[in-house]
Short mmCIF file of C-alpha atoms in Angstrom, two decimals:
data_model
loop_
_atom_site.label_atom_id
_atom_site.label_comp_id
_atom_site.label_asym_id
_atom_site.label_seq_id
_atom_site.Cartn_x
_atom_site.Cartn_y
_atom_site.Cartn_z
CA UNK A 1 -0.11 -0.18 -0.25
CA UNK A 2 1.10 3.43 -0.42
CA UNK A 3 2.96 4.40 2.79
CA UNK A 4 0.81 8.41 1.93
CA UNK A 5 -2.55 6.63 1.89
CA UNK A 6 -5.32 7.82 2.89
CA UNK A 7 -5.68 5.58 5.33
CA UNK A 8 -2.28 6.11 6.17
CA UNK A 9 -1.72 9.50 6.71
CA UNK A 10 -4.86 10.05 8.61
CA UNK A 11 -3.76 7.56 10.67
CA UNK A 12 -0.20 9.28 12.03
CA UNK A 13 -2.64 12.81 12.43
CA UNK A 14 -4.75 10.41 14.66
CA UNK A 15 -1.46 9.76 16.88
CA UNK A 16 0.19 13.16 16.78
CA UNK A 17 -3.25 14.13 17.34
CA UNK A 18 -4.09 11.82 20.76
CA UNK A 19 0.47 12.29 21.56
CA UNK A 20 -0.38 16.21 22.16
CA UNK A 21 -3.84 14.97 24.07
CA UNK A 22 -2.39 13.62 25.98
CA UNK A 23 0.36 15.92 26.80
CA UNK A 24 -2.35 18.85 27.21
CA UNK A 25 -4.33 16.41 28.81
CA UNK A 26 -1.33 15.35 31.85
CA UNK A 27 -0.63 19.08 32.40
CA UNK A 28 -4.29 19.73 32.64
CA UNK A 29 -5.18 17.57 35.18
CA UNK A 30 -1.63 17.26 37.94
CA UNK A 31 -0.25 15.41 39.69
CA UNK A 32 -1.67 11.94 40.37
CA UNK A 33 -4.41 10.80 41.56
CA UNK A 34 -3.11 7.45 43.12
CA UNK A 35 -2.04 9.91 46.45
CA UNK A 36 1.38 8.85 47.97
CA UNK A 37 2.27 7.60 51.63
CA UNK A 38 2.91 11.07 52.52
CA UNK A 39 -0.37 12.74 50.80
CA UNK A 40 -2.14 10.26 53.27
CA UNK A 41 -0.66 11.83 55.69
CA UNK A 42 -1.39 14.70 54.90
CA UNK A 43 -4.59 13.75 55.23
CA UNK A 44 -4.79 12.78 58.45
CA UNK A 45 -5.65 9.06 58.19
CA UNK A 46 -2.44 7.74 58.78
CA UNK A 47 -2.59 7.09 62.91
CA UNK A 48 0.95 7.78 64.52
CA UNK A 49 0.22 4.07 64.94
CA UNK A 50 -0.36 3.32 61.25
CA UNK A 51 3.13 1.63 59.06
CA UNK A 52 4.01 3.72 56.60
CA UNK A 53 6.42 1.89 54.96
CA UNK A 54 2.87 -1.39 54.34
CA UNK A 55 0.81 1.97 53.13
CA UNK A 56 3.76 2.57 50.72
CA UNK A 57 4.25 -0.86 49.53
CA UNK A 58 0.51 -1.41 49.41
CA UNK A 59 0.96 2.04 46.76
CA UNK A 60 3.33 -0.31 44.63
CA UNK A 61 1.14 -3.21 44.63
CA UNK A 62 -1.85 -1.34 44.00
CA UNK A 63 0.02 0.62 40.62
CA UNK A 64 2.25 -2.44 39.44
CA UNK A 65 -0.32 -5.42 40.38
CA UNK A 66 -3.64 -4.49 40.13
CA UNK A 67 -3.20 -1.44 36.88
CA UNK A 68 -1.40 -4.32 34.69
CA UNK A 69 -4.36 -6.77 34.62
CA UNK A 70 -7.35 -4.20 34.53
CA UNK A 71 -8.26 -0.40 34.43
CA UNK A 72 -6.43 1.59 38.03
CA UNK A 73 -10.38 1.66 40.28
CA UNK A 74 -8.94 4.27 42.25
CA UNK A 75 -8.72 4.24 45.67
CA UNK A 76 -11.70 7.25 45.93
CA UNK A 77 -14.42 4.43 44.03
CA UNK A 78 -14.88 1.87 46.62
CA UNK A 79 -15.41 2.78 50.38
CA UNK A 80 -12.35 0.70 52.77
CA UNK A 81 -15.22 -1.79 53.76
CA UNK A 82 -16.21 -2.84 50.27
CA UNK A 83 -12.16 -3.07 49.12
CA UNK A 84 -12.01 -5.39 51.65
CA UNK A 85 -13.85 -8.80 49.96
CA UNK A 86 -12.41 -7.51 46.60
CA UNK A 87 -8.69 -7.50 47.54
CA UNK A 88 -9.62 -10.94 49.27
CA UNK A 89 -10.50 -12.25 46.14
CA UNK A 90 -8.04 -10.42 43.75
CA UNK A 91 -4.05 -10.78 45.64
CA UNK A 92 -5.32 -14.47 44.63
CA UNK A 93 -5.63 -14.27 42.02
CA UNK A 94 -2.99 -12.17 41.60
CA UNK A 95 -0.83 -14.89 43.20
CA UNK A 96 -0.70 -11.56 46.24
CA UNK A 97 1.43 -13.54 49.05
CA UNK A 98 -0.38 -12.91 53.40
CA UNK A 99 1.19 -9.90 53.64
CA UNK A 100 1.89 -7.92 50.15
CA UNK A 101 -2.27 -8.34 50.33
CA UNK A 102 -2.47 -6.37 53.96
CA UNK A 103 -0.13 -3.91 52.21
CA UNK A 104 -2.36 -2.94 49.67
CA UNK A 105 -5.82 -3.45 52.16
CA UNK A 106 -3.83 -1.24 54.32
CA UNK A 107 -3.22 1.41 51.66
CA UNK A 108 -6.74 1.11 49.88
CA UNK A 109 -8.17 1.52 53.50
CA UNK A 110 -6.40 4.91 53.99
CA UNK A 111 -6.22 6.22 50.33
CA UNK A 112 -10.46 5.25 49.98
CA UNK A 113 -10.02 7.68 53.91
CA UNK A 114 -8.42 10.60 51.72
CA UNK A 115 -10.80 11.11 48.24
CA UNK A 116 -13.94 10.29 51.14
CA UNK A 117 -12.73 12.88 53.07
CA UNK A 118 -11.84 15.32 50.61
CA UNK A 119 -15.74 15.08 48.27
CA UNK B 1 -19.52 -15.67 45.21
CA UNK B 2 -20.44 -14.27 48.50
CA UNK B 3 -19.09 -11.85 49.56
CA UNK B 4 -15.94 -12.11 52.33
CA UNK B 5 -15.28 -10.52 55.50
CA UNK B 6 -11.37 -9.48 55.37
CA UNK B 7 -9.17 -12.27 54.90
CA UNK B 8 -11.84 -14.67 57.78
CA UNK B 9 -14.43 -16.50 54.58
CA UNK B 10 -17.16 -15.61 56.80
CA UNK B 11 -19.83 -14.54 54.09
CA UNK B 12 -21.39 -10.88 54.97
CA UNK B 13 -24.77 -12.61 55.75
CA UNK B 14 -22.99 -14.62 58.53
CA UNK B 15 -21.07 -12.04 59.99
CA UNK B 16 -24.95 -9.75 60.31
CA UNK B 17 -26.18 -12.65 61.90
CA UNK B 18 -23.91 -13.40 63.71
CA UNK B 19 -23.53 -10.29 65.58
CA UNK B 20 -27.21 -9.58 65.91
CA UNK B 21 -27.59 -11.45 69.40
CA UNK B 22 -24.84 -8.49 70.36
CA UNK B 23 -26.58 -5.12 68.78
CA UNK B 24 -29.63 -6.15 70.26
CA UNK B 25 -28.42 -6.95 74.01
CA UNK B 26 -26.58 -3.25 73.04
CA UNK B 27 -29.81 -2.34 72.64
CA UNK B 28 -31.33 -3.24 75.66
CA UNK B 29 -28.40 -1.78 77.94
CA UNK B 30 -27.89 1.07 76.32
CA UNK B 31 -31.45 2.43 75.66
CA UNK B 32 -31.78 2.93 79.85
CA UNK B 33 -28.52 3.79 80.51
CA UNK B 34 -28.94 7.14 77.32
CA UNK B 35 -32.91 7.54 77.60
CA UNK B 36 -33.54 7.25 81.37
CA UNK B 37 -33.22 10.01 83.73
CA UNK B 38 -33.65 7.60 86.75
CA UNK B 39 -30.23 6.39 85.95
CA UNK B 40 -28.86 9.74 86.00
CA UNK B 41 -29.94 10.07 88.83
CA UNK B 42 -27.16 7.27 90.16
CA UNK B 43 -24.56 8.55 91.78
CA UNK B 44 -22.64 5.67 90.50
CA UNK B 45 -23.56 7.10 86.48
CA UNK B 46 -23.65 10.33 87.24
CA UNK B 47 -19.91 10.30 88.34
CA UNK B 48 -18.70 8.37 84.99
CA UNK B 49 -18.07 11.12 81.29
CA UNK B 50 -20.09 9.78 78.57
CA UNK B 51 -16.59 9.10 77.00
CA UNK B 52 -16.21 6.22 80.09
CA UNK B 53 -18.87 5.24 79.75
CA UNK B 54 -18.56 4.40 75.83
CA UNK B 55 -16.13 2.93 77.01
CA UNK B 56 -17.59 0.95 79.61
CA UNK B 57 -20.94 -0.50 76.96
CA UNK B 58 -17.73 -1.21 74.17
CA UNK B 59 -16.34 -3.39 77.10
CA UNK B 60 -19.65 -4.58 77.64
CA UNK B 61 -19.46 -5.38 74.06
CA UNK B 62 -16.78 -6.98 73.37
CA UNK B 63 -17.12 -9.69 76.17
CA UNK B 64 -19.98 -9.96 74.77
CA UNK B 65 -19.16 -11.13 71.61
CA UNK B 66 -16.59 -12.90 72.38
CA UNK B 67 -19.09 -15.48 74.10
CA UNK B 68 -21.50 -14.91 70.84
CA UNK B 69 -18.77 -16.40 68.87
CA UNK B 70 -17.61 -19.28 71.44
CA UNK B 71 -21.48 -20.59 70.68
CA UNK B 72 -21.57 -19.82 66.78
CA UNK B 73 -18.17 -22.25 66.97
CA UNK B 74 -20.82 -24.73 69.27
CA UNK B 75 -23.48 -24.39 66.97
CA UNK B 76 -22.69 -23.82 64.30
CA UNK B 77 -20.06 -26.24 61.56
CA UNK B 78 -17.35 -24.74 60.40
CA UNK B 79 -16.47 -23.92 56.49
CA UNK B 80 -14.25 -26.61 55.52
CA UNK B 81 -11.48 -25.04 54.95
CA UNK B 82 -9.62 -26.24 51.64
CA UNK B 83 -12.80 -25.11 50.36
CA UNK B 84 -12.03 -21.25 50.84
CA UNK B 85 -8.36 -22.30 49.58
CA UNK B 86 -10.86 -21.70 45.25
CA UNK B 87 -11.03 -19.24 43.84
CA UNK B 88 -13.25 -19.32 40.68
CA UNK B 89 -13.94 -16.66 38.06
CA UNK B 90 -14.23 -16.57 34.53
CA UNK B 91 -15.19 -14.12 31.64
CA UNK B 92 -17.49 -14.40 27.82
CA UNK B 93 -18.23 -12.30 25.00
CA UNK B 94 -20.61 -12.66 22.98
CA UNK B 95 -21.03 -10.45 19.14
CA UNK B 96 -22.76 -9.64 16.17
CA UNK B 97 -21.20 -9.89 12.93
CA UNK B 98 -22.08 -7.05 10.73
CA UNK B 99 -20.77 -6.63 7.04
CA UNK B 100 -21.10 -4.83 3.75
CA UNK B 101 -23.07 -6.41 0.82
CA UNK B 102 -21.43 -10.08 0.77
CA UNK B 103 -19.82 -10.71 3.82
CA UNK B 104 -21.76 -12.37 6.75
CA UNK B 105 -23.87 -11.26 9.57
CA UNK B 106 -23.94 -13.57 12.78
CA UNK B 107 -24.35 -13.86 15.99
CA UNK B 108 -21.72 -15.43 17.81
CA UNK B 109 -21.18 -16.44 21.14
CA UNK B 110 -17.47 -16.03 20.84
CA UNK B 111 -16.07 -17.12 24.47
CA UNK B 112 -17.00 -18.07 27.55
CA UNK B 113 -14.53 -19.55 30.01
CA UNK B 114 -13.94 -20.71 33.52
CA UNK B 115 -11.24 -19.89 35.78
CA UNK B 116 -10.20 -22.15 38.47
CA UNK B 117 -7.28 -21.45 40.91
CA UNK B 118 -5.87 -22.73 43.63
CA UNK B 119 -3.90 -21.35 47.07
CA UNK B 120 -1.94 -24.74 48.73
CA UNK B 121 -0.90 -22.56 51.05
CA UNK B 122 1.10 -18.80 51.31
CA UNK B 123 3.28 -19.50 48.70
CA UNK B 124 1.77 -22.06 46.21
CA UNK B 125 -1.04 -21.37 43.86
CA UNK B 126 -3.01 -22.73 40.67
CA UNK B 127 -4.57 -21.08 38.64
CA UNK B 128 -6.53 -22.44 35.23
CA UNK B 129 -8.17 -20.89 32.69
CA UNK B 130 -10.57 -23.04 30.68
CA UNK B 131 -11.82 -21.33 26.72
CA UNK B 132 -15.41 -22.66 24.59
CA UNK B 133 -14.96 -20.31 21.63
CA UNK B 134 -17.68 -20.34 19.02
CA UNK B 135 -20.09 -22.27 20.80
CA UNK B 136 -20.32 -25.96 19.39
CA UNK B 137 -16.80 -27.73 19.24
CA UNK B 138 -16.71 -30.95 15.92
CA UNK B 139 -14.41 -31.87 13.41
CA UNK B 140 -16.16 -29.30 11.19
CA UNK B 141 -16.45 -26.84 13.08
CA UNK B 142 -14.40 -23.06 14.00
CA UNK B 143 -15.39 -23.99 17.53
CA UNK B 144 -13.15 -25.48 20.27
CA UNK B 145 -12.34 -26.06 23.59
CA UNK B 146 -9.04 -25.43 24.99
CA UNK B 147 -7.08 -24.46 28.20
CA UNK B 148 -4.99 -21.22 27.87
CA UNK B 149 -3.66 -21.00 31.18
CA UNK B 150 -2.40 -23.71 33.78
CA UNK B 151 0.47 -22.42 35.72
CA UNK B 152 1.62 -23.58 39.47
CA UNK B 153 3.16 -20.24 40.69
CA UNK B 154 5.56 -20.51 43.85
CA UNK B 155 6.37 -17.14 44.77
CA UNK B 156 9.72 -17.00 46.84
CA UNK B 157 10.22 -13.87 46.63
CA UNK B 158 9.84 -10.53 45.42
CA UNK B 159 12.75 -9.99 42.78
CA UNK B 160 12.41 -14.14 41.71
CA UNK B 161 9.33 -16.11 41.95
CA UNK B 162 8.81 -19.13 39.64
CA UNK B 163 5.20 -19.46 37.59
CA UNK B 164 5.63 -22.77 35.18
CA UNK B 165 3.05 -25.41 33.06
CA UNK B 166 1.02 -23.74 30.09
CA UNK B 167 1.62 -19.23 31.03
CA UNK B 168 -0.05 -16.30 28.26
CA UNK B 169 3.17 -15.64 26.62
CA UNK B 170 4.00 -12.06 27.52
CA UNK B 171 3.98 -10.06 24.53
CA UNK B 172 1.84 -7.27 23.71
CA UNK B 173 -1.21 -5.56 26.28
CA UNK B 174 -4.15 -7.72 24.85
CA UNK B 175 -2.32 -10.73 25.46
CA UNK B 176 -2.22 -11.58 29.08
CA UNK B 177 -5.27 -8.80 29.91
CA UNK B 178 -8.46 -9.47 27.48
CA UNK B 179 -11.49 -10.15 28.94
CA UNK B 180 -13.91 -8.25 27.54
CA UNK B 181 -14.83 -4.91 30.05
CA UNK B 182 -10.66 -4.46 30.16
CA UNK B 183 -10.44 -3.27 26.37
CA UNK B 184 -12.38 -1.18 23.77
CA UNK B 185 -13.99 -2.57 21.13
CA UNK B 186 -16.13 -5.94 19.96
CA UNK B 187 -13.68 -7.74 19.09
CA UNK B 188 -9.88 -7.46 19.69
CA UNK B 189 -7.88 -5.85 17.27
CA UNK B 190 -6.38 -6.25 13.80
CA UNK B 191 -2.82 -6.51 15.66
CA UNK B 192 -3.99 -8.33 18.40
CA UNK B 193 -4.98 -10.97 15.94
CA UNK B 194 -2.12 -11.46 13.18
CA UNK B 195 0.82 -9.70 14.11
CA UNK B 196 0.63 -11.24 17.98
CA UNK B 197 -1.84 -13.89 18.00
CA UNK B 198 -4.08 -14.29 20.90
CA UNK B 199 -4.73 -15.87 22.49
CA UNK B 200 -0.42 -16.98 23.17
CA UNK B 201 -0.14 -19.61 25.00
CA UNK B 202 3.28 -21.59 25.88
CA UNK B 203 4.17 -24.39 27.99
CA UNK B 204 6.63 -24.15 30.01
CA UNK B 205 8.66 -22.86 33.71
CA UNK B 206 10.21 -19.59 33.79
CA UNK B 207 10.22 -16.68 36.91
CA UNK B 208 8.99 -13.28 37.14
CA UNK B 209 9.55 -10.59 39.77
CA UNK B 210 10.62 -7.22 40.45
CA UNK B 211 14.11 -6.01 40.04
CA UNK B 212 13.49 -3.00 41.51
CA UNK B 213 9.57 -1.58 42.84
CA UNK B 214 8.97 -0.19 39.22
CA UNK B 215 10.39 -2.77 36.94
CA UNK B 216 9.10 -5.87 36.24
CA UNK B 217 10.08 -8.40 34.72
CA UNK B 218 8.79 -12.04 33.56
CA UNK B 219 11.43 -14.34 31.86
CA UNK B 220 10.52 -17.64 30.46
CA UNK B 221 11.89 -21.05 28.35
CA UNK B 222 8.32 -22.30 26.68
CA UNK B 223 7.73 -24.83 23.49
CA UNK B 224 8.23 -23.30 20.59
CA UNK B 225 6.02 -22.15 16.99
CA UNK B 226 4.85 -24.66 14.53
CA UNK B 227 6.86 -22.71 11.21
CA UNK B 228 5.19 -24.65 8.90
CA UNK B 229 1.23 -23.13 9.69
CA UNK B 230 2.76 -20.04 8.71
CA UNK B 231 1.20 -17.72 5.33
CA UNK B 232 1.30 -14.89 3.96
CA UNK B 233 -1.89 -13.15 5.15
CA UNK B 234 -2.05 -14.38 9.10
CA UNK B 235 1.49 -14.47 9.29
CA UNK B 236 2.32 -16.23 12.69
CA UNK B 237 -1.03 -17.29 14.38
CA UNK B 238 -1.34 -20.87 12.71
CA UNK B 239 1.97 -22.00 14.48
CA UNK B 240 1.04 -22.06 17.34
CA UNK B 241 0.28 -25.38 19.23
CA UNK B 242 -2.43 -26.84 21.14
CA UNK B 243 -2.88 -29.52 22.31
CA UNK B 244 0.86 -31.40 22.84
CA UNK B 245 3.29 -28.76 22.29
CA UNK B 246 6.99 -30.78 20.45
CA UNK B 247 9.92 -29.12 23.23
CA UNK B 248 11.56 -29.94 20.02
CA UNK B 249 13.20 -26.08 19.41
CA UNK B 250 12.54 -23.58 22.73
CA UNK B 251 12.22 -20.97 22.88
CA UNK B 252 12.61 -18.22 25.21
CA UNK B 253 10.41 -14.88 25.69
CA UNK B 254 10.46 -11.91 28.35
CA UNK B 255 8.93 -8.70 29.38
CA UNK B 256 9.81 -5.33 31.44
CA UNK B 257 7.29 -3.29 32.14
CA UNK B 258 8.03 -0.06 33.83
CA UNK B 259 6.09 2.20 36.66
CA UNK B 260 6.55 5.95 36.15
CA UNK B 261 4.28 6.97 38.38
CA UNK B 262 5.56 4.32 41.26
CA UNK B 263 8.95 5.97 39.99
CA UNK B 264 7.80 9.57 40.19
CA UNK B 265 5.09 9.42 42.24
CA UNK B 266 4.38 12.96 41.40
CA UNK B 267 3.58 12.22 37.99
CA UNK B 268 0.72 13.58 35.55
CA UNK B 269 -2.31 10.90 35.71
CA UNK B 270 -3.28 7.71 37.37
CA UNK B 271 -1.13 5.83 35.97
CA UNK B 272 1.04 4.91 33.21
CA UNK B 273 2.77 2.05 32.07
CA UNK B 274 6.05 1.15 29.97
CA UNK B 275 6.33 -1.62 28.43
CA UNK B 276 8.46 -3.93 26.15
CA UNK B 277 8.58 -7.78 25.38
CA UNK B 278 10.49 -10.19 22.61
CA UNK B 279 10.07 -14.37 21.80
CA UNK B 280 13.34 -15.73 20.11
CA UNK B 281 13.21 -19.85 19.34
CA UNK B 282 13.39 -22.31 16.33
CA UNK B 283 10.63 -23.18 14.58
CA UNK B 284 11.00 -26.65 13.56
CA UNK B 285 8.53 -28.23 16.67
CA UNK B 286 4.76 -29.29 15.76
CA UNK B 287 1.95 -31.58 17.56
CA UNK B 288 2.24 -34.56 19.60
CA UNK B 289 6.55 -35.01 18.63
CA UNK B 290 5.66 -34.95 15.17
CA UNK B 291 8.46 -31.71 13.68
CA UNK B 292 7.17 -30.19 10.64
CA UNK B 293 11.13 -30.20 9.69
CA UNK B 294 11.58 -26.38 9.53
CA UNK B 295 14.75 -24.62 10.12
CA UNK B 296 13.82 -21.41 10.18
CA UNK B 297 14.14 -18.87 13.66
CA UNK B 298 11.08 -16.17 14.95
CA UNK B 299 12.44 -13.15 17.01
CA UNK B 300 9.73 -10.87 18.56
CA UNK B 301 10.25 -7.98 19.26
CA UNK B 302 7.49 -5.91 20.95
CA UNK B 303 6.71 -2.03 22.98
CA UNK B 304 3.48 -0.99 24.41
CA UNK B 305 1.99 1.52 26.31
CA UNK B 306 -1.30 2.32 28.23
CA UNK B 307 -1.90 5.29 29.54
CA UNK B 308 -5.19 7.65 31.85
CA UNK B 309 -4.87 10.95 32.51
CA UNK B 310 -8.46 12.15 33.87
CA UNK B 311 -11.35 10.27 31.77
CA UNK B 312 -9.02 10.04 28.92
CA UNK B 313 -7.78 6.39 28.56
CA UNK B 314 -4.34 5.55 25.37
CA UNK B 315 -2.86 2.46 24.90
CA UNK B 316 -0.10 1.87 21.78
CA UNK B 317 1.18 -1.80 20.90
CA UNK B 318 4.10 -1.76 18.26
CA UNK B 319 5.43 -5.34 17.02
CA UNK B 320 8.30 -6.00 14.75
CA UNK B 321 8.41 -10.21 13.57
CA UNK B 322 11.53 -11.53 12.22
CA UNK B 323 11.32 -15.39 10.68
CA UNK B 324 14.55 -15.73 9.69
CA UNK B 325 14.77 -18.82 6.40
CA UNK B 326 10.95 -17.26 5.15
CA UNK B 327 12.27 -18.81 2.14
CA UNK B 328 12.85 -22.64 3.96
CA UNK B 329 8.63 -22.25 5.39
CA UNK B 330 7.79 -21.05 1.83
CA UNK B 331 3.61 -19.80 1.57
CA UNK B 332 4.56 -16.99 0.68
CA UNK B 333 5.60 -16.15 4.27
CA UNK B 334 7.20 -12.67 4.74
CA UNK B 335 10.95 -12.45 6.31
CA UNK B 336 9.96 -9.94 8.49
CA UNK B 337 6.24 -8.61 10.32
CA UNK B 338 4.96 -5.47 11.35
CA UNK B 339 2.03 -4.64 12.64
CA UNK B 340 1.13 -0.95 15.76
CA UNK B 341 -2.71 0.37 16.20
CA UNK B 342 -3.07 3.43 19.13
CA UNK B 343 -6.11 4.58 20.93
CA UNK B 344 -7.58 7.25 22.65
CA UNK B 345 -10.83 6.75 24.80
CA UNK B 346 -12.89 9.49 26.32
CA UNK B 347 -15.64 7.88 29.86
CA UNK B 348 -17.43 10.42 29.35
CA UNK B 349 -20.10 9.09 31.69
CA UNK B 350 -20.61 12.23 34.54
CA UNK B 351 -20.85 11.89 37.88
CA UNK B 352 -24.47 12.84 38.30
CA UNK B 353 -25.89 10.60 36.04
CA UNK B 354 -23.90 7.46 38.34
CA UNK B 355 -26.59 7.17 41.17
CA UNK B 356 -29.49 4.04 42.07
CA UNK B 357 -28.62 1.02 39.54
CA UNK B 358 -26.51 3.02 37.57
CA UNK B 359 -24.26 3.68 40.57
CA UNK B 360 -21.38 2.25 39.40
CA UNK B 361 -21.82 2.41 35.64
CA UNK B 362 -19.34 4.16 32.89
CA UNK B 363 -19.56 4.89 29.46
CA UNK B 364 -16.73 6.09 26.86
CA UNK B 365 -15.54 6.00 23.09
CA UNK B 366 -13.06 5.17 21.48
CA UNK B 367 -10.80 5.50 18.22
CA UNK B 368 -8.70 3.15 17.84
CA UNK B 369 -5.62 2.39 14.86
CA UNK B 370 -4.24 -0.08 13.55
CA UNK B 371 -1.49 0.12 11.42
CA UNK B 372 -0.28 -4.04 9.81
CA UNK B 373 1.79 -6.25 6.91
CA UNK B 374 2.35 -10.04 7.66
CA UNK B 375 4.62 -9.34 4.05
CA UNK B 376 6.31 -6.81 4.84
CA UNK B 377 9.53 -7.43 4.06
CA UNK B 378 9.67 -10.57 1.31
CA UNK B 379 12.31 -12.75 0.87
CA UNK B 380 14.52 -12.65 -2.25
CA UNK B 381 12.02 -13.58 -5.44
CA UNK B 382 9.03 -13.95 -2.99
CA UNK B 383 6.14 -11.74 -4.33
CA UNK B 384 4.28 -10.01 -1.50
CA UNK B 385 0.81 -10.40 -1.38
CA UNK B 386 -0.86 -7.32 -1.39
CA UNK B 387 -3.52 -8.71 0.70
CA UNK B 388 -1.20 -8.90 3.64
CA UNK B 389 -0.44 -5.17 3.71
CA UNK B 390 -4.10 -4.12 6.01
CA UNK B 391 -5.04 -0.78 7.94
CA UNK B 392 -8.40 -0.67 9.65
CA UNK B 393 -10.09 2.26 11.97
CA UNK B 394 -12.21 0.98 14.20
CA UNK B 395 -15.26 3.88 15.59
CA UNK B 396 -17.15 2.86 19.01
CA UNK B 397 -18.41 2.81 22.22
CA UNK B 398 -18.66 1.00 24.91
CA UNK B 399 -21.82 1.78 28.39
CA UNK B 400 -20.54 -0.69 31.74
CA UNK B 401 -23.81 -1.17 33.12
CA UNK B 402 -21.12 -2.41 36.27
CA UNK B 403 -17.31 -2.51 36.30
CA UNK B 404 -17.21 -6.14 35.16
CA UNK B 405 -20.18 -6.06 32.00
CA UNK B 406 -19.75 -4.13 29.37
CA UNK B 407 -21.73 -3.42 26.25
CA UNK B 408 -20.14 -2.55 23.72
CA UNK B 409 -20.98 -1.17 19.56
CA UNK B 410 -18.08 -0.10 16.70
CA UNK B 411 -17.28 0.60 13.71
CA UNK B 412 -14.62 -0.35 11.50
CA UNK B 413 -13.29 0.87 7.80
CA UNK B 414 -10.87 -1.39 5.97
CA UNK B 415 -8.60 -1.27 3.71
CA UNK B 416 -5.31 -3.41 1.56
CA UNK B 417 -2.64 -2.73 -0.61
CA UNK B 418 -4.75 -4.63 -3.36
CA UNK B 419 -6.83 -1.94 -4.51
CA UNK B 420 -11.04 -4.22 -3.27
CA UNK B 421 -12.96 -2.06 -1.97
CA UNK B 422 -12.73 -4.09 1.82
CA UNK B 423 -16.31 -3.80 3.28
CA UNK B 424 -17.18 -1.77 6.86
CA UNK B 425 -17.93 -3.59 9.95
CA UNK B 426 -20.22 -3.05 12.39
CA UNK B 427 -20.62 -5.22 16.04
CA UNK B 428 -22.48 -5.00 18.96
CA UNK B 429 -21.20 -7.11 21.68
CA UNK B 430 -21.50 -7.69 25.43
CA UNK B 431 -18.76 -8.78 27.52
CA UNK B 432 -18.39 -9.76 31.00
CA UNK B 433 -16.24 -11.24 33.75
CA UNK B 434 -17.01 -12.06 37.40
#
């Protein structure tokens, strides 16, 4: 096929348009909507006894394991009570160890609470 | 599957029932304290602050709760622990395909899939995926029953874990992530059918884990493909061996995934993954150890990304295949095969509509462009089949009744280098996972 055929040219235009849109959207939305352990600490949802390192590990698992298999549902989309059975079920499917599942649960509980506080 | 309380395996309804007596006793205890003026006049009560009273009540509740739990253990039969070790799930998709002109219109129960998993202990897991395609299986039909995944995970440490069995070859996006709610469009992208032949399973052993928190890897030695089944327009797709692949010329395959928002948490957007994957192996493999005598090798290099920012999702895949020895295969097989696609989607369902039955609903529109050529570079003296050089536009919409159940519709405009007018396609579908 001619490399300059109508479909190919339009395809490249789409590619550039999407790249431009991604850049604009990224700048417009601002920083990530997946809060860090530090964000949660500032939001006041981590008590003094909370293991901040576990929350930090939980965020890593959330992004790398949950996001690898499906759309990343943001923590605020479910309440802490709703996240728990989800974490239990999905931890088995994603081959997470018990400690990893606990870290993930701790992160999602805190992040969900923080998101609900901001509403 | 009923919802479970946190790590205990007790259903929600059972939990509610379990605490009902505690609640009733608490009401009996609590109401007089809270509402009776006479009790407030008691010297011992008046000396307690409200907080102390609440603490006292909580202690009473805990004590009562413990007694109720003990009684339950005596009275109620326990669910055997091995039952809780199973993980059940699945997905499915039904399509209606319509084409312009003489193109066949059809209803297709395309896939019905069951997942079964089992947790042997904290570090040994089993996963499987068994699939029925096209609803009916016979020697004359396209339908098939196949095991797409069946593997054991040995979870040893964050950086190194072992996987053994039938796995999903870790190339591209859709081969590993193909449940209908996870991708836009009724049918899988053409690139993910012809260039990366999803679903592409391989049998073997390998390792996976995280090199650093933001960088994950998978690396396997697996059974190879049958080069004699490659052809001009479907590329390497026919080379998958689904029954008993020979281990004559194994392949090595792996991938790396980088998550920038883990490395740099203040990045822009909610999710970004950059992936690279590769496959290299000989092609003299067949079913039941019957090797076709093909002297050729395949190398696949692929890159992909997924980016979500606000209500916009982007994803793209590029794959390049090099077949060393294409001349010896014949079948008009190319020396090089190339394909890529880029997709953008806008999830437009406003929050104000997410109420009642639509509380978990979402909707999106998307556009995808694909450019793929299974005859990209031909061996010397072999003429290119122009039908292998194709482009496709797909415009469509998805409506998620719940996050796991989606209704889809799309319109596809295709073109190839033959100059023929390929019929446009309209696809409707419904897909789910659980």
